[in-house]
Amino acid sequence: ELAESNIQLLTKVPFFNENRSDTFLSLAASALKRRVYTPGSFIIHQAEMQRELIIIKTGKADILLEGVPDAVGSLLPGDFIGDYQLLFGTVNQVSVRTVDYTEALVLTFAEFKQVMSHPHNDEFAFAKLGGTFRQSHDDGCIETIYETKESLKKIMSTANTILGGKSRSKLMDMMAEHEIVTKEFRILPNSKVHVYWDVFSIASILYYSIDAPIRIASSYRASALASSYDYGFIVGYCIDAMFIVDMILRASVYAYSSYEHGRTIIVTNKSQIRQKYLSSGKFKIDLLAIVPFDLIAAGTSSYHSLFRLSKLIRVSQIPLAASNLQNHLDACLHIKTTETQRSVLLMLMYSLLLIVWSSAGWNALRQGESGVISVYWALTTLSTVGYGDVTPEDFVETVYALIVGAVGAVFTAAVVANVTSFFHDAELSEHNYEHQMNCIKRYVERHKISHDSSQRVLEYFDYVEQEQDGLSESVILREAIPDHLASNVLIHITQPMVEACDFFADCEIGFIRKIMTSLEQVFFGAQCMVMNKHVPSNSMYFIKKGLVHLMKADEEDESLKVIRKLDANDCFAEGCLVEYWEKNPFLAQTASECELWTLKRSVFQQILVEFPRSRTLLKQINTKQNDEQYRRRASVHDALKAAERAKRNATRYIHPHSLFIQGWFGVILGVTLYSMIVLPFRVAFLENYEISPAWVFFDYFGDCIFLVDFVFRANFEAFFDENNNLVVDHKAIWQHFVKSGKVKWHILSIMPLEVLTLAFPTLCPLWRLQTWSLFRLNKLLRVIEMPSLIRSVESSLAKVGVKVPKNPLKVVKLLLVILLLAHINACVFFAIANFNQHANSGDLNAQHNWANAEGLVGSSPTCPGEAVPLEMVGQQYTAGLYWAMATISTAGYGDITADLNSLQEILYSTLILIVGMLVYTLVIASLEDIVAQLDVTSSLYKIKTDRANTYAQIQCLPESLKGKIGAYNDQLWRSHLGVKGDKLLKYVSPALKSELIVDATMPYLEKVFFLKDCNADFVHCIMQCLELEIYLSDDYLFREGERGDALHILVSGSVDLLTSQGVKFKTVSYCTLGETSFFLFEPQICSAKAADSCEVFQLRMATFLNVLDDYQLSSQFREYLASHHSSLQEAKASIENTITNLSSSKMVKFFDANDDIVKVPKGVILPDSNFRVVWDITLFWGLLYLITSIPLQISFAGIGMVNLIIDLFVDAFFLLDVYCRLRKFAVVKNGYLVSRPNDFGKLYRETDFHLDLVCVFPASILAFAFGVRNQYYGICRLFQFLRVLSFVKYLEGVTEILSTKTRFTVTTATLRLTQIFMIILILTHWFSCAFHFIGDQGAEFDDTWIIVDEMQHESRGRRYLRSFYWSLYTITTIGYGSVPVISIHERLFSMLAMAVGAVICDAGLTAVLASILQNKDKQAGTNNRRIQCTKLFMATNDVDERLQSKILEYFAYADDEMRNIDETDILNDFSSSLRSEVLSHFSFDSLRDCTYFDDISDGAIFSLIKNLEPYLAVTGEKLSVIGEPCYDLYVFQKGSVRTKDATGAIANVAEGDIIGHLATQAKSHREGLPTHSLEINLISANFSKSKNGNPYVIVKNGRYRCRSLIKSTRNWMETIDMKVKVENADNSHKTELIVKEWRKRQNHVVVGYGEIIVTESSLGDVMVCPIHDDRGRNVGTIELRAKLCRLSASDALTSHEMTSTALSFSHLYRLPISADKELRKYLDLSRRSNFVERIPQIGEGIEVEKDSTDAAVDWDLSIEREGLGLSNNV
């Protein structure tokens, strides 16, 4: 209905004129696609074969002609172009370029072909004409030719006028857009004034927001609401005046842009400007903000600050001001800014305001406290650090602190959420890189893919990750970018490669553009064979990145010799495009990682068909050796290439991908880390130390490295330009280095500023070493390069084979960042304190610094003086690092804080609080990304299974089908991590796909009919088209009589072959199935049912025929089939004989007796047995005991007899577990049960055996036997503690047990939360034990936390509780600080606990919760976004209100009733067998009972079921209409559909009925037209076995059925009218009644059956019909009246057709009539004795198209020449 609104535009096109039928126009309108073009975009290109009809809906476009400098015409809304090219298949005569944003309706050739292939449009004979209308005499085509000729004449006349210079100015004035000219002053939208004013307005709003609270706080502290005037008031009043001026300008001078009638216009009319501003929300805020409330105090000498609070309403305008600034920067200064930058600006401004307001309020309450301290308190509170050094002192301050603390928690969460959104890039979709890699790895492991192939797959994913950040270009171009823009992007990518190829040098532009958009991207790792000696190439290759060597085998020793080296923008193997290679004339191998683009031969041949003028290219290629011009051009090209390589070889350079440069980056990273750690440390802590030779050596060694690096980067490090050419010229390298912006940092970092020590040897209190280090701090500028250096080191490690796990590496880098920041902050913080101590040396009252309070510095330091002992340096550094870690991790103990009397320390602490919050948010963002990546595969699987379960519930599937769906998903998870086989293999390129399946399928394909004698390249192409399917036990691969349209290659599992009676006559495995039926093009002669879980590769018939046509082997296949069909017939006869012999019952018993049964060896315990469940749960509890008891034994040195007995029992249990896993416990490996002890024992020895063997070593028992009772006993048990490495595996095992053995479903979210909480508790326990151990061991020598906290005499339980308390508030970063941390060891350990807590607990838990909530809210957000976008679309397109209401009702139904389940998507996610089984459940009986299908077998019915599509009919939709053609049959499932015959009789359709004219026509032909009218009046019902459902009655007369309404009571009072045919002599008629009960979300239950006999003599008396169940038991009665009357002449039906209308949203299954016709044609052809005649004529259709194109070329050109009538230069 939405599409029909475009019919008015479509009928302006001559071919789609109003004389066409409504059905044809509706189909064409539905095929139109919307496209939006940006200004300056090309809609079509001259000389290009595009075949698209373009209808301009809004906007404007210019018509351009090559060689003409100006536009020769324009397209406005309602105009169209491309109809001639669409119909006749010619190239575009002109180009069209948009002037403004333009929306167009596009009918592509692919959609047009589908429209023309509709049965309604058979009269056009489009396919028979070869895909063009060149030989058609259709009136619309003739009118199109005439209109095109007239348009071309006008265009060429305009072109001649422009080229001749005649009336050019007048012409351009006519074509130009008229501008409104006004003499009044206006500020245009692109004026720079807007940028300046936006900056001023943001600054002014911030001034208002900061000034007002500070003034009020100052007045409150002074206990006076009024204050005297000062200069600050003048600033405020000036700003007020500027805002008033702004309002005047906005109401009169500021012009604005408006989008009207498809064009952007500038509105300068004063009244329109005023009306727009006065109606905006900004005007209301501006008006309220300028009201001068403060003038109330104008008559006094004081100023009341409260009256200025109205100005704060402008804070609400900050987001608008930021958006305006973003837009104006783009429009006025052409500065592009992102939404992330805008969000950061808003976040910073709101953070500033929150800090100012909070600190102002605190400052007002704290008399005598400075503003700096108030800001410091506000930051510590808002950031949740909470040192506790500044605390509330009364009730009011406490309440205020609580409020700010609550706001601070929300503020911190908001900052974290915003920053996380900036960095979070995990994609919860099947395009996620990590998900795809995990699934492919599972496939590789399961199918035992060869090492070389699996290595190439991993290299492919590594390349995608490193070079493309995990993004797939093909997916982006296919799904993220519109088609018309994707082609432009492809041309941009491929243009340098194609233009550099001489092969296409003489071709037309349109042909070359088509080549560019037809290339496909492939990746190859280093040393991979692109072309080998076994498989002839069928593609031409273009090199985008990397190096490729062309090689030939030496004739003597067959060794490979390099004959040519190719690099970026080179190409090879172009010869295979024009001829079929029997073998490759040369081999191609990659010398590095390569990105290649391929042009397939089949695609190239099709392009030649579309561009017949370029067919001369074939002749040029065949005569190249005699073509002097080509040889001259080729020699020049080769000479240029050779000169370029010679120049490159003569130039000294370093390749950017060489191992040397990668290793060099590692050296630079090491030197940078040295400078970053050592220099600040020496400046801050090594007081009064001299410069030693060792320091000088290491420093200058690093300087030499930096200097050499500068020389390398500036002169020798080659780079790739925008066309991927390797640039080695030294001057170009230097220019590239300068443009990169790195040169200034490099120069500054290598400058020897330490020479200043010659003039300033000391800067007391910095002595010589400190001064020397201070002047060397410029080396820290290289820190800017650390991220790129780390990435380079990762890449180099990967290239040498060291694969570092991605997610652990991320965590390590986060910890490194935290530690480095803590190190720098510790150095600066101590330096501030030390400077204060030196500045006030000897003055104890003036020494206000934290180091003095901690006793870390002397009271009278001197410079020079004695060097600080290294022991004291260690204490100073530890204390500073301890403070920095507590701040950055937001733990904030408060035992070391800035001195409140030191302004420098307070300011620096404030700064670090901000930095700490940012670091904290970055950690959370990174961890959330890690968690999301880890969770993608399981989350996708969980979403998939949840949707499948919801679908099964909504559709009321029986329990058997629900169980089968669950079993299929389980098997799919075990096999491919929940991804269907055909989707899985699309995760890699076609070349890699063939490598992955070659080992599994090649042994079978080499024996398959026809394929065994084909070239290797054809067979490999067939392999790339194979689809992987999983079949469960009892699934049918195919049934007898079913269409043989698939070839099945069984690579795992076994299959039973069955007769039509279901008798098994053979069990097969590892073979090919359906070969005879597939190649003889006839139905299957037996059924194939999976005996167990199977994996099958399938080749579809349509795919096979298409590949045959692509390789031009159709004729060869016909000849092969004609000469070799006897082998297929022999195989078929053998099977038929076997089936015939099965008539003997003895033979049946023989086959049953020889059935292969998998027997489990005696004593072996299966994985799903109850014993194994108990055993695994006990193992998990034993592991928990080990990981909790061993740290306690080490820390508290306690071991008693009870503990020993428990330890012995647990150790014995784990020892017994090792034996059981070796000999007793069967396992499931890759979805298969391994039950033989030797097999599962071998698997165990290859995986966990070695770890388990170490873990059962009885070191602790031996120690106890020798009298060890203290901590050493626990240390000896660390062997058992290693079992913690299996914790995650044990936990997942218990989770799976809960899911399979109970009804409790453990969701992914629950599992992740459980894991993170258990990790937190275990870490807390471990850290508490370690903290107690450190304090207990140090108590003998020095004060520790146990001594200071007076816990030395407490019991072990109290001390454990105290240490656990410390560990908990440290790891959770609460940071109470009530347990003192005294010694250096304790502080170092505390820092470790802070870092781990910040990463694992605080950030990790937040990340897990954020990831869970994000996934949970995704569907709700999608629904809301869909509705909002739809509303916007309908509003902008003036959609009728009635249609708007229907659309929104549909969305509400899909969201609420269907729960966002798309049945088509669900069924497509099932295997083909499971999909057919679900559809058969609803439709097989209905199709089988339908009279129309009486003449076909059950197998053919199943073939039709494969073509069924779910269909949702909306309320009021007509599924069939009397007098109109009906192109589909519908199987009614649920909802409400009503039929009306030609006489107006109405009936309700029963579930399972077939809707469609063909079905009713078949019934009428079989049973005849009705003769009588049957009226049944249902009165009431009484059922004894009701299930409390709502009953309804189905009235059945022969094959006609009608349904009553569903009633909630037993009193019906409903009348059912039916027309029936009465054939009995006594005019009696038997009617069947079927009573069912409807229950929501459940199957409809049959209550019972009854029947009544009605005659014409029945007077409508009340009848009681007994109802009986399936067993004949009476279950109730129905009271009714029935009357049978002969139809009158006016009521008699003359037509079988009916109008079927959906009364509500109704679910059906649609069967296209075309699918039925195709099946019947297939069955008819299969009966022909000539096997060649059975082959579908796909190849011949293409040949017709080629011939028709050739014949029409001259005709087409003659029309064009006649229409142009111009000189050759145009």
XYZ file of C-alpha atoms in Angstrom, residues 618-1041:
424
model
C 38.949 -10.444 -27.542
C 40.333 -10.017 -31.033
C 43.020 -7.662 -29.747
C 44.075 -10.182 -27.141
C 44.249 -13.013 -29.694
C 46.422 -10.928 -32.060
C 48.638 -9.284 -29.453
C 51.784 -10.913 -30.730
C 51.277 -9.279 -34.151
C 50.040 -5.966 -32.843
C 52.927 -3.538 -33.070
C 51.110 -0.903 -31.040
C 50.392 -3.262 -28.181
C 53.955 -4.605 -28.170
C 55.313 -1.055 -28.125
C 53.033 -0.100 -25.222
C 53.829 -3.291 -23.310
C 57.563 -2.795 -23.788
C 57.310 0.808 -22.592
C 55.297 -0.323 -19.567
C 57.818 -3.051 -18.766
C 60.674 -0.606 -19.203
C 59.086 1.864 -16.829
C 58.528 -0.884 -14.289
C 62.074 -2.124 -14.661
C 63.434 1.395 -14.254
C 61.337 1.859 -11.151
C 62.612 -1.391 -9.643
C 66.199 -0.547 -10.574
C 65.867 2.803 -8.890
C 64.372 1.151 -5.862
C 67.134 -1.435 -5.710
C 69.786 1.277 -6.030
C 68.240 3.292 -3.198
C 69.013 2.511 0.394
C 65.759 2.165 2.269
C 64.057 0.178 4.997
C 60.846 -1.604 4.065
C 58.003 -0.651 6.472
C 57.041 -4.320 6.885
C 60.537 -5.692 7.358
C 61.410 -7.583 10.512
C 64.242 -5.140 11.153
C 61.943 -2.143 11.473
C 59.548 -4.128 13.635
C 62.366 -5.164 15.955
C 63.708 -1.627 15.918
C 60.382 -0.360 17.221
C 60.794 -2.742 20.147
C 64.169 -1.179 20.932
C 62.635 2.316 20.779
C 59.847 1.164 23.097
C 62.382 -0.122 25.606
C 64.404 3.124 25.562
C 61.209 5.169 25.928
C 60.142 3.139 28.940
C 63.621 3.591 30.423
C 63.371 7.364 30.055
C 59.851 7.455 31.401
C 60.727 5.480 34.534
C 64.271 6.569 35.335
C 64.300 10.320 34.628
C 61.355 11.353 36.869
C 62.608 9.013 39.583
C 66.089 10.575 39.604
C 64.717 14.118 39.630
C 62.399 13.444 42.560
C 64.216 10.979 44.811
C 67.985 10.780 44.218
C 68.769 13.833 46.348
C 72.422 14.960 46.648
C 73.654 12.170 44.317
C 76.506 12.703 41.844
C 76.414 11.853 38.139
C 77.949 8.406 37.804
C 79.516 6.961 34.612
C 76.873 4.250 34.575
C 74.082 6.813 34.371
C 75.914 8.698 31.619
C 76.436 5.492 29.618
C 72.794 4.406 29.778
C 71.481 7.907 29.081
C 73.651 8.496 26.041
C 73.078 5.015 24.767
C 69.357 5.894 24.678
C 70.175 9.219 23.026
C 72.098 7.429 20.298
C 69.118 5.154 19.735
C 66.784 8.159 19.423
C 69.189 9.904 17.050
C 69.554 6.856 14.816
C 65.781 6.441 14.867
C 65.378 10.050 13.699
C 67.762 9.409 10.810
C 65.935 6.202 9.878
C 62.522 7.825 9.953
C 63.601 10.959 8.081
C 65.577 9.294 5.288
C 65.296 5.541 5.019
C 61.882 4.296 6.247
C 59.905 3.774 3.042
C 56.132 4.102 3.019
C 53.115 3.284 0.862
C 51.318 6.165 -0.813
C 47.570 6.446 -1.321
C 47.801 4.091 -4.317
C 49.828 1.535 -2.329
C 53.002 2.250 -4.256
C 56.155 1.811 -2.201
C 57.916 5.183 -1.968
C 61.677 4.945 -1.381
C 62.846 8.396 -2.496
C 64.680 10.110 0.378
C 63.157 13.504 -0.288
C 59.654 12.049 -0.406
C 60.337 10.124 2.814
C 61.392 13.358 4.522
C 58.291 15.193 3.298
C 56.086 12.350 4.471
C 57.822 12.417 7.859
C 57.247 16.174 8.152
C 53.573 15.889 7.186
C 53.038 13.203 9.813
C 53.699 15.779 12.565
C 56.153 13.503 14.357
C 59.246 15.387 13.298
C 58.846 18.118 15.903
C 58.596 15.617 18.754
C 61.616 13.732 17.474
C 63.728 16.894 17.133
C 62.743 18.164 20.564
C 63.467 14.766 22.151
C 66.983 14.448 20.713
C 68.044 17.972 21.645
C 70.881 17.732 24.262
C 69.391 20.165 26.761
C 71.649 18.738 29.469
C 74.437 20.960 28.123
C 72.730 23.646 30.189
C 74.277 21.990 33.214
C 77.550 23.617 32.119
C 75.978 26.962 32.982
C 73.668 25.709 35.725
C 75.315 22.649 37.303
C 72.842 22.685 40.192
C 69.404 24.101 40.782
C 69.091 23.684 44.511
C 67.442 21.853 46.052
C 68.245 19.732 42.953
C 71.855 18.533 43.065
C 73.936 17.498 40.060
C 72.228 14.213 39.142
C 68.799 15.708 39.696
C 69.618 18.809 37.617
C 71.112 16.641 34.878
C 67.936 14.521 34.837
C 65.695 17.603 34.887
C 67.249 18.955 31.706
C 66.796 15.519 30.082
C 63.037 15.407 30.621
C 62.552 16.364 26.971
C 63.129 12.654 26.226
C 59.663 12.000 27.643
C 58.156 13.559 24.509
C 58.648 10.180 22.821
C 55.884 8.877 25.101
C 53.471 10.229 22.480
C 54.507 7.359 20.203
C 54.049 4.602 22.765
C 50.644 3.334 21.486
C 51.965 2.945 17.924
C 55.198 1.395 19.218
C 53.263 -1.171 21.236
C 51.152 -2.065 18.191
C 54.296 -2.475 16.108
C 55.831 -4.765 18.717
C 52.634 -6.856 18.781
C 52.725 -7.112 14.991
C 56.377 -8.123 14.942
C 55.795 -10.780 17.603
C 52.906 -12.178 15.595
C 55.026 -12.336 12.440
C 57.725 -14.374 14.162
C 55.132 -16.774 15.530
C 54.644 -15.400 19.046
C 50.882 -15.032 19.331
C 49.920 -13.003 22.399
C 46.271 -13.479 23.447
C 44.365 -10.327 22.657
C 42.291 -9.882 25.800
C 45.015 -10.656 28.384
C 47.248 -8.270 26.452
C 44.637 -5.545 26.835
C 44.528 -6.086 30.587
C 48.329 -6.014 30.798
C 48.429 -2.747 28.858
C 45.825 -1.261 31.196
C 47.862 -2.234 34.229
C 50.969 -0.799 32.566
C 49.201 2.524 31.998
C 48.029 2.620 35.615
C 51.486 1.799 36.967
C 53.254 4.340 34.740
C 50.791 7.068 35.700
C 51.170 6.138 39.344
C 54.961 6.271 38.977
C 54.926 9.764 37.405
C 52.449 11.068 39.971
C 54.458 9.614 42.852
C 57.565 11.407 41.613
C 55.803 14.754 41.165
C 53.914 14.502 44.465
C 57.090 13.819 46.413
C 58.989 16.538 44.523
C 56.354 19.101 45.578
C 56.706 18.046 49.207
C 60.512 18.034 49.033
C 60.618 21.532 47.564
C 58.421 22.779 50.396
C 60.686 21.082 52.929
C 63.818 22.685 51.454
C 62.184 26.102 51.149
C 61.361 26.037 54.876
C 64.442 24.185 56.084
C 64.669 24.418 59.867
C 61.290 26.164 60.250
C 59.082 23.458 61.659
C 55.966 25.644 61.663
C 56.239 26.371 57.936
C 56.957 22.824 56.767
C 53.495 21.901 55.517
C 53.788 18.849 53.287
C 52.731 15.243 53.346
C 56.285 13.806 53.352
C 57.122 15.708 56.522
C 53.960 14.415 58.186
C 55.003 10.870 57.297
C 58.541 11.409 58.589
C 60.113 10.714 55.210
C 62.267 13.885 55.021
C 64.614 15.573 57.471
C 63.606 18.744 59.257
C 66.674 20.655 58.014
C 67.613 19.418 54.526
C 70.531 21.090 52.768
C 71.816 21.327 49.229
C 74.513 20.150 48.894
C 74.378 17.665 51.681
C 74.588 13.995 52.387
C 72.998 11.683 49.836
C 69.702 10.216 50.984
C 70.216 6.535 51.828
C 68.718 4.131 49.322
C 66.630 2.551 52.068
C 65.004 5.914 52.764
C 64.616 6.477 49.009
C 62.710 3.209 48.836
C 60.398 4.317 51.648
C 59.825 7.715 50.026
C 59.061 6.184 46.637
C 56.798 3.525 48.137
C 54.804 6.123 50.034
C 54.412 8.337 46.973
C 53.439 5.394 44.790
C 51.047 4.214 47.477
C 49.262 7.611 47.465
C 49.159 7.675 43.663
C 47.679 4.177 43.407
C 45.076 4.947 46.077
C 44.062 8.046 44.109
C 44.058 6.625 40.593
C 42.227 3.472 41.649
C 39.680 5.659 43.546
C 40.356 3.593 46.692
C 41.418 6.719 48.627
C 42.437 5.303 52.025
C 43.195 8.773 53.378
C 46.207 7.667 55.466
C 48.472 9.630 53.091
C 46.888 12.833 51.796
C 47.868 16.291 50.660
C 48.579 18.758 53.458
C 45.591 21.118 53.619
C 47.957 24.020 54.288
C 49.926 23.368 51.085
C 48.264 25.013 48.107
C 50.577 23.226 45.671
C 49.712 19.783 47.038
C 45.994 20.525 47.065
C 46.034 21.756 43.474
C 48.070 18.795 42.299
C 45.824 16.343 44.164
C 42.827 17.977 42.516
C 44.400 17.499 39.113
C 45.237 13.866 39.838
C 41.683 13.230 40.993
C 40.485 14.266 37.540
C 43.156 12.170 35.845
C 42.315 9.235 38.092
C 38.646 9.402 37.136
C 39.517 9.462 33.444
C 41.875 6.496 33.841
C 39.211 4.656 35.796
C 36.643 5.216 33.055
C 39.129 4.125 30.391
C 39.747 0.918 32.312
C 36.030 0.254 32.524
C 35.563 0.990 28.829
C 38.364 -1.369 27.859
C 37.146 -4.124 30.149
C 33.587 -3.780 28.930
C 34.901 -4.175 25.411
C 36.775 -7.317 26.492
C 33.723 -8.719 28.280
C 31.506 -7.937 25.310
C 33.949 -9.656 22.943
C 34.111 -12.708 25.185
C 30.355 -12.768 25.375
C 29.488 -12.260 21.713
C 29.401 -15.893 20.610
C 27.525 -17.190 23.652
C 25.221 -14.148 23.634
C 24.364 -14.669 19.982
C 23.692 -18.333 20.637
C 21.542 -17.505 23.643
C 19.573 -14.945 21.646
C 19.108 -17.482 18.889
C 17.865 -20.252 21.204
C 15.609 -17.861 23.114
C 14.017 -16.708 19.867
C 13.589 -20.303 18.716
C 11.940 -21.259 22.014
C 9.679 -18.214 21.855
C 8.716 -19.114 18.294
C 7.894 -22.679 19.332
C 5.726 -21.350 22.146
C 3.894 -18.833 19.969
C 3.261 -21.397 17.236
C 2.152 -24.024 19.770
C 4.508 -26.642 18.388
C 4.206 -30.141 19.863
C 6.729 -31.213 22.473
C 8.466 -33.537 20.034
C 9.240 -30.669 17.667
C 10.263 -28.404 20.554
C 12.688 -31.084 21.701
C 14.047 -31.469 18.203
C 14.636 -27.727 17.888
C 16.492 -27.755 21.204
C 18.546 -30.790 20.179
C 19.437 -29.172 16.851
C 20.629 -25.985 18.538
C 22.641 -28.019 21.063
C 24.306 -29.990 18.286
C 24.939 -26.785 16.371
C 26.649 -25.281 19.431
C 28.852 -28.306 19.904
C 29.750 -28.399 16.240
C 30.011 -24.751 15.160
C 29.284 -22.668 18.275
C 25.691 -22.165 17.192
C 26.309 -20.983 13.617
C 24.639 -22.698 10.709
C 27.046 -24.285 8.253
C 26.318 -22.104 5.228
C 26.775 -18.937 7.294
C 29.908 -20.299 8.937
C 31.766 -20.870 5.686
C 30.902 -17.364 4.506
C 33.058 -15.980 7.308
C 36.091 -16.587 5.094
C 36.842 -15.792 1.468
C 35.772 -18.264 -1.262
C 39.382 -19.361 -1.767
C 39.777 -20.174 1.926
C 36.360 -21.821 1.951
C 37.473 -24.296 -0.708
C 40.622 -24.995 1.309
C 38.557 -25.699 4.420
C 36.334 -28.226 2.705
C 38.697 -29.741 0.143
C 39.982 -32.434 2.492
C 36.452 -33.434 3.481
C 34.822 -33.413 0.053
C 37.487 -33.994 -2.608
C 37.635 -37.805 -2.132
C 33.916 -37.935 -2.933
C 33.796 -35.325 -5.707
C 36.537 -37.190 -7.559
C 34.087 -40.096 -7.916
C 30.948 -38.108 -8.744
C 29.408 -38.356 -12.171
C 30.694 -35.712 -14.627
C 32.710 -33.898 -11.928
C 35.342 -36.620 -11.919
C 36.223 -35.756 -15.532
C 36.138 -31.957 -15.179
C 38.961 -29.492 -14.812
C 40.216 -28.782 -11.325
C 39.175 -25.110 -11.449
C 35.554 -26.088 -12.147
C 35.591 -28.609 -9.303
C 37.041 -26.030 -6.928
C 34.327 -23.591 -7.923
C 31.761 -26.295 -7.176
C 33.371 -26.758 -3.768
C 33.002 -23.055 -3.049
C 29.273 -23.427 -3.653
C 28.740 -26.358 -1.274
C 26.521 -25.792 1.757
C 27.149 -27.475 5.098
C 24.134 -28.909 6.919
C 23.729 -30.783 10.197
C 21.125 -33.531 10.461
C 19.990 -35.071 13.709
C 19.041 -38.675 14.179
C 15.757 -39.497 12.346
C 15.998 -36.396 10.150
C 15.191 -36.989 6.494
C 17.792 -35.936 3.952
C 15.219 -36.644 1.245
C 12.103 -38.749 0.723
C 10.950 -41.051 -2.026
C 9.293 -39.096 -4.809
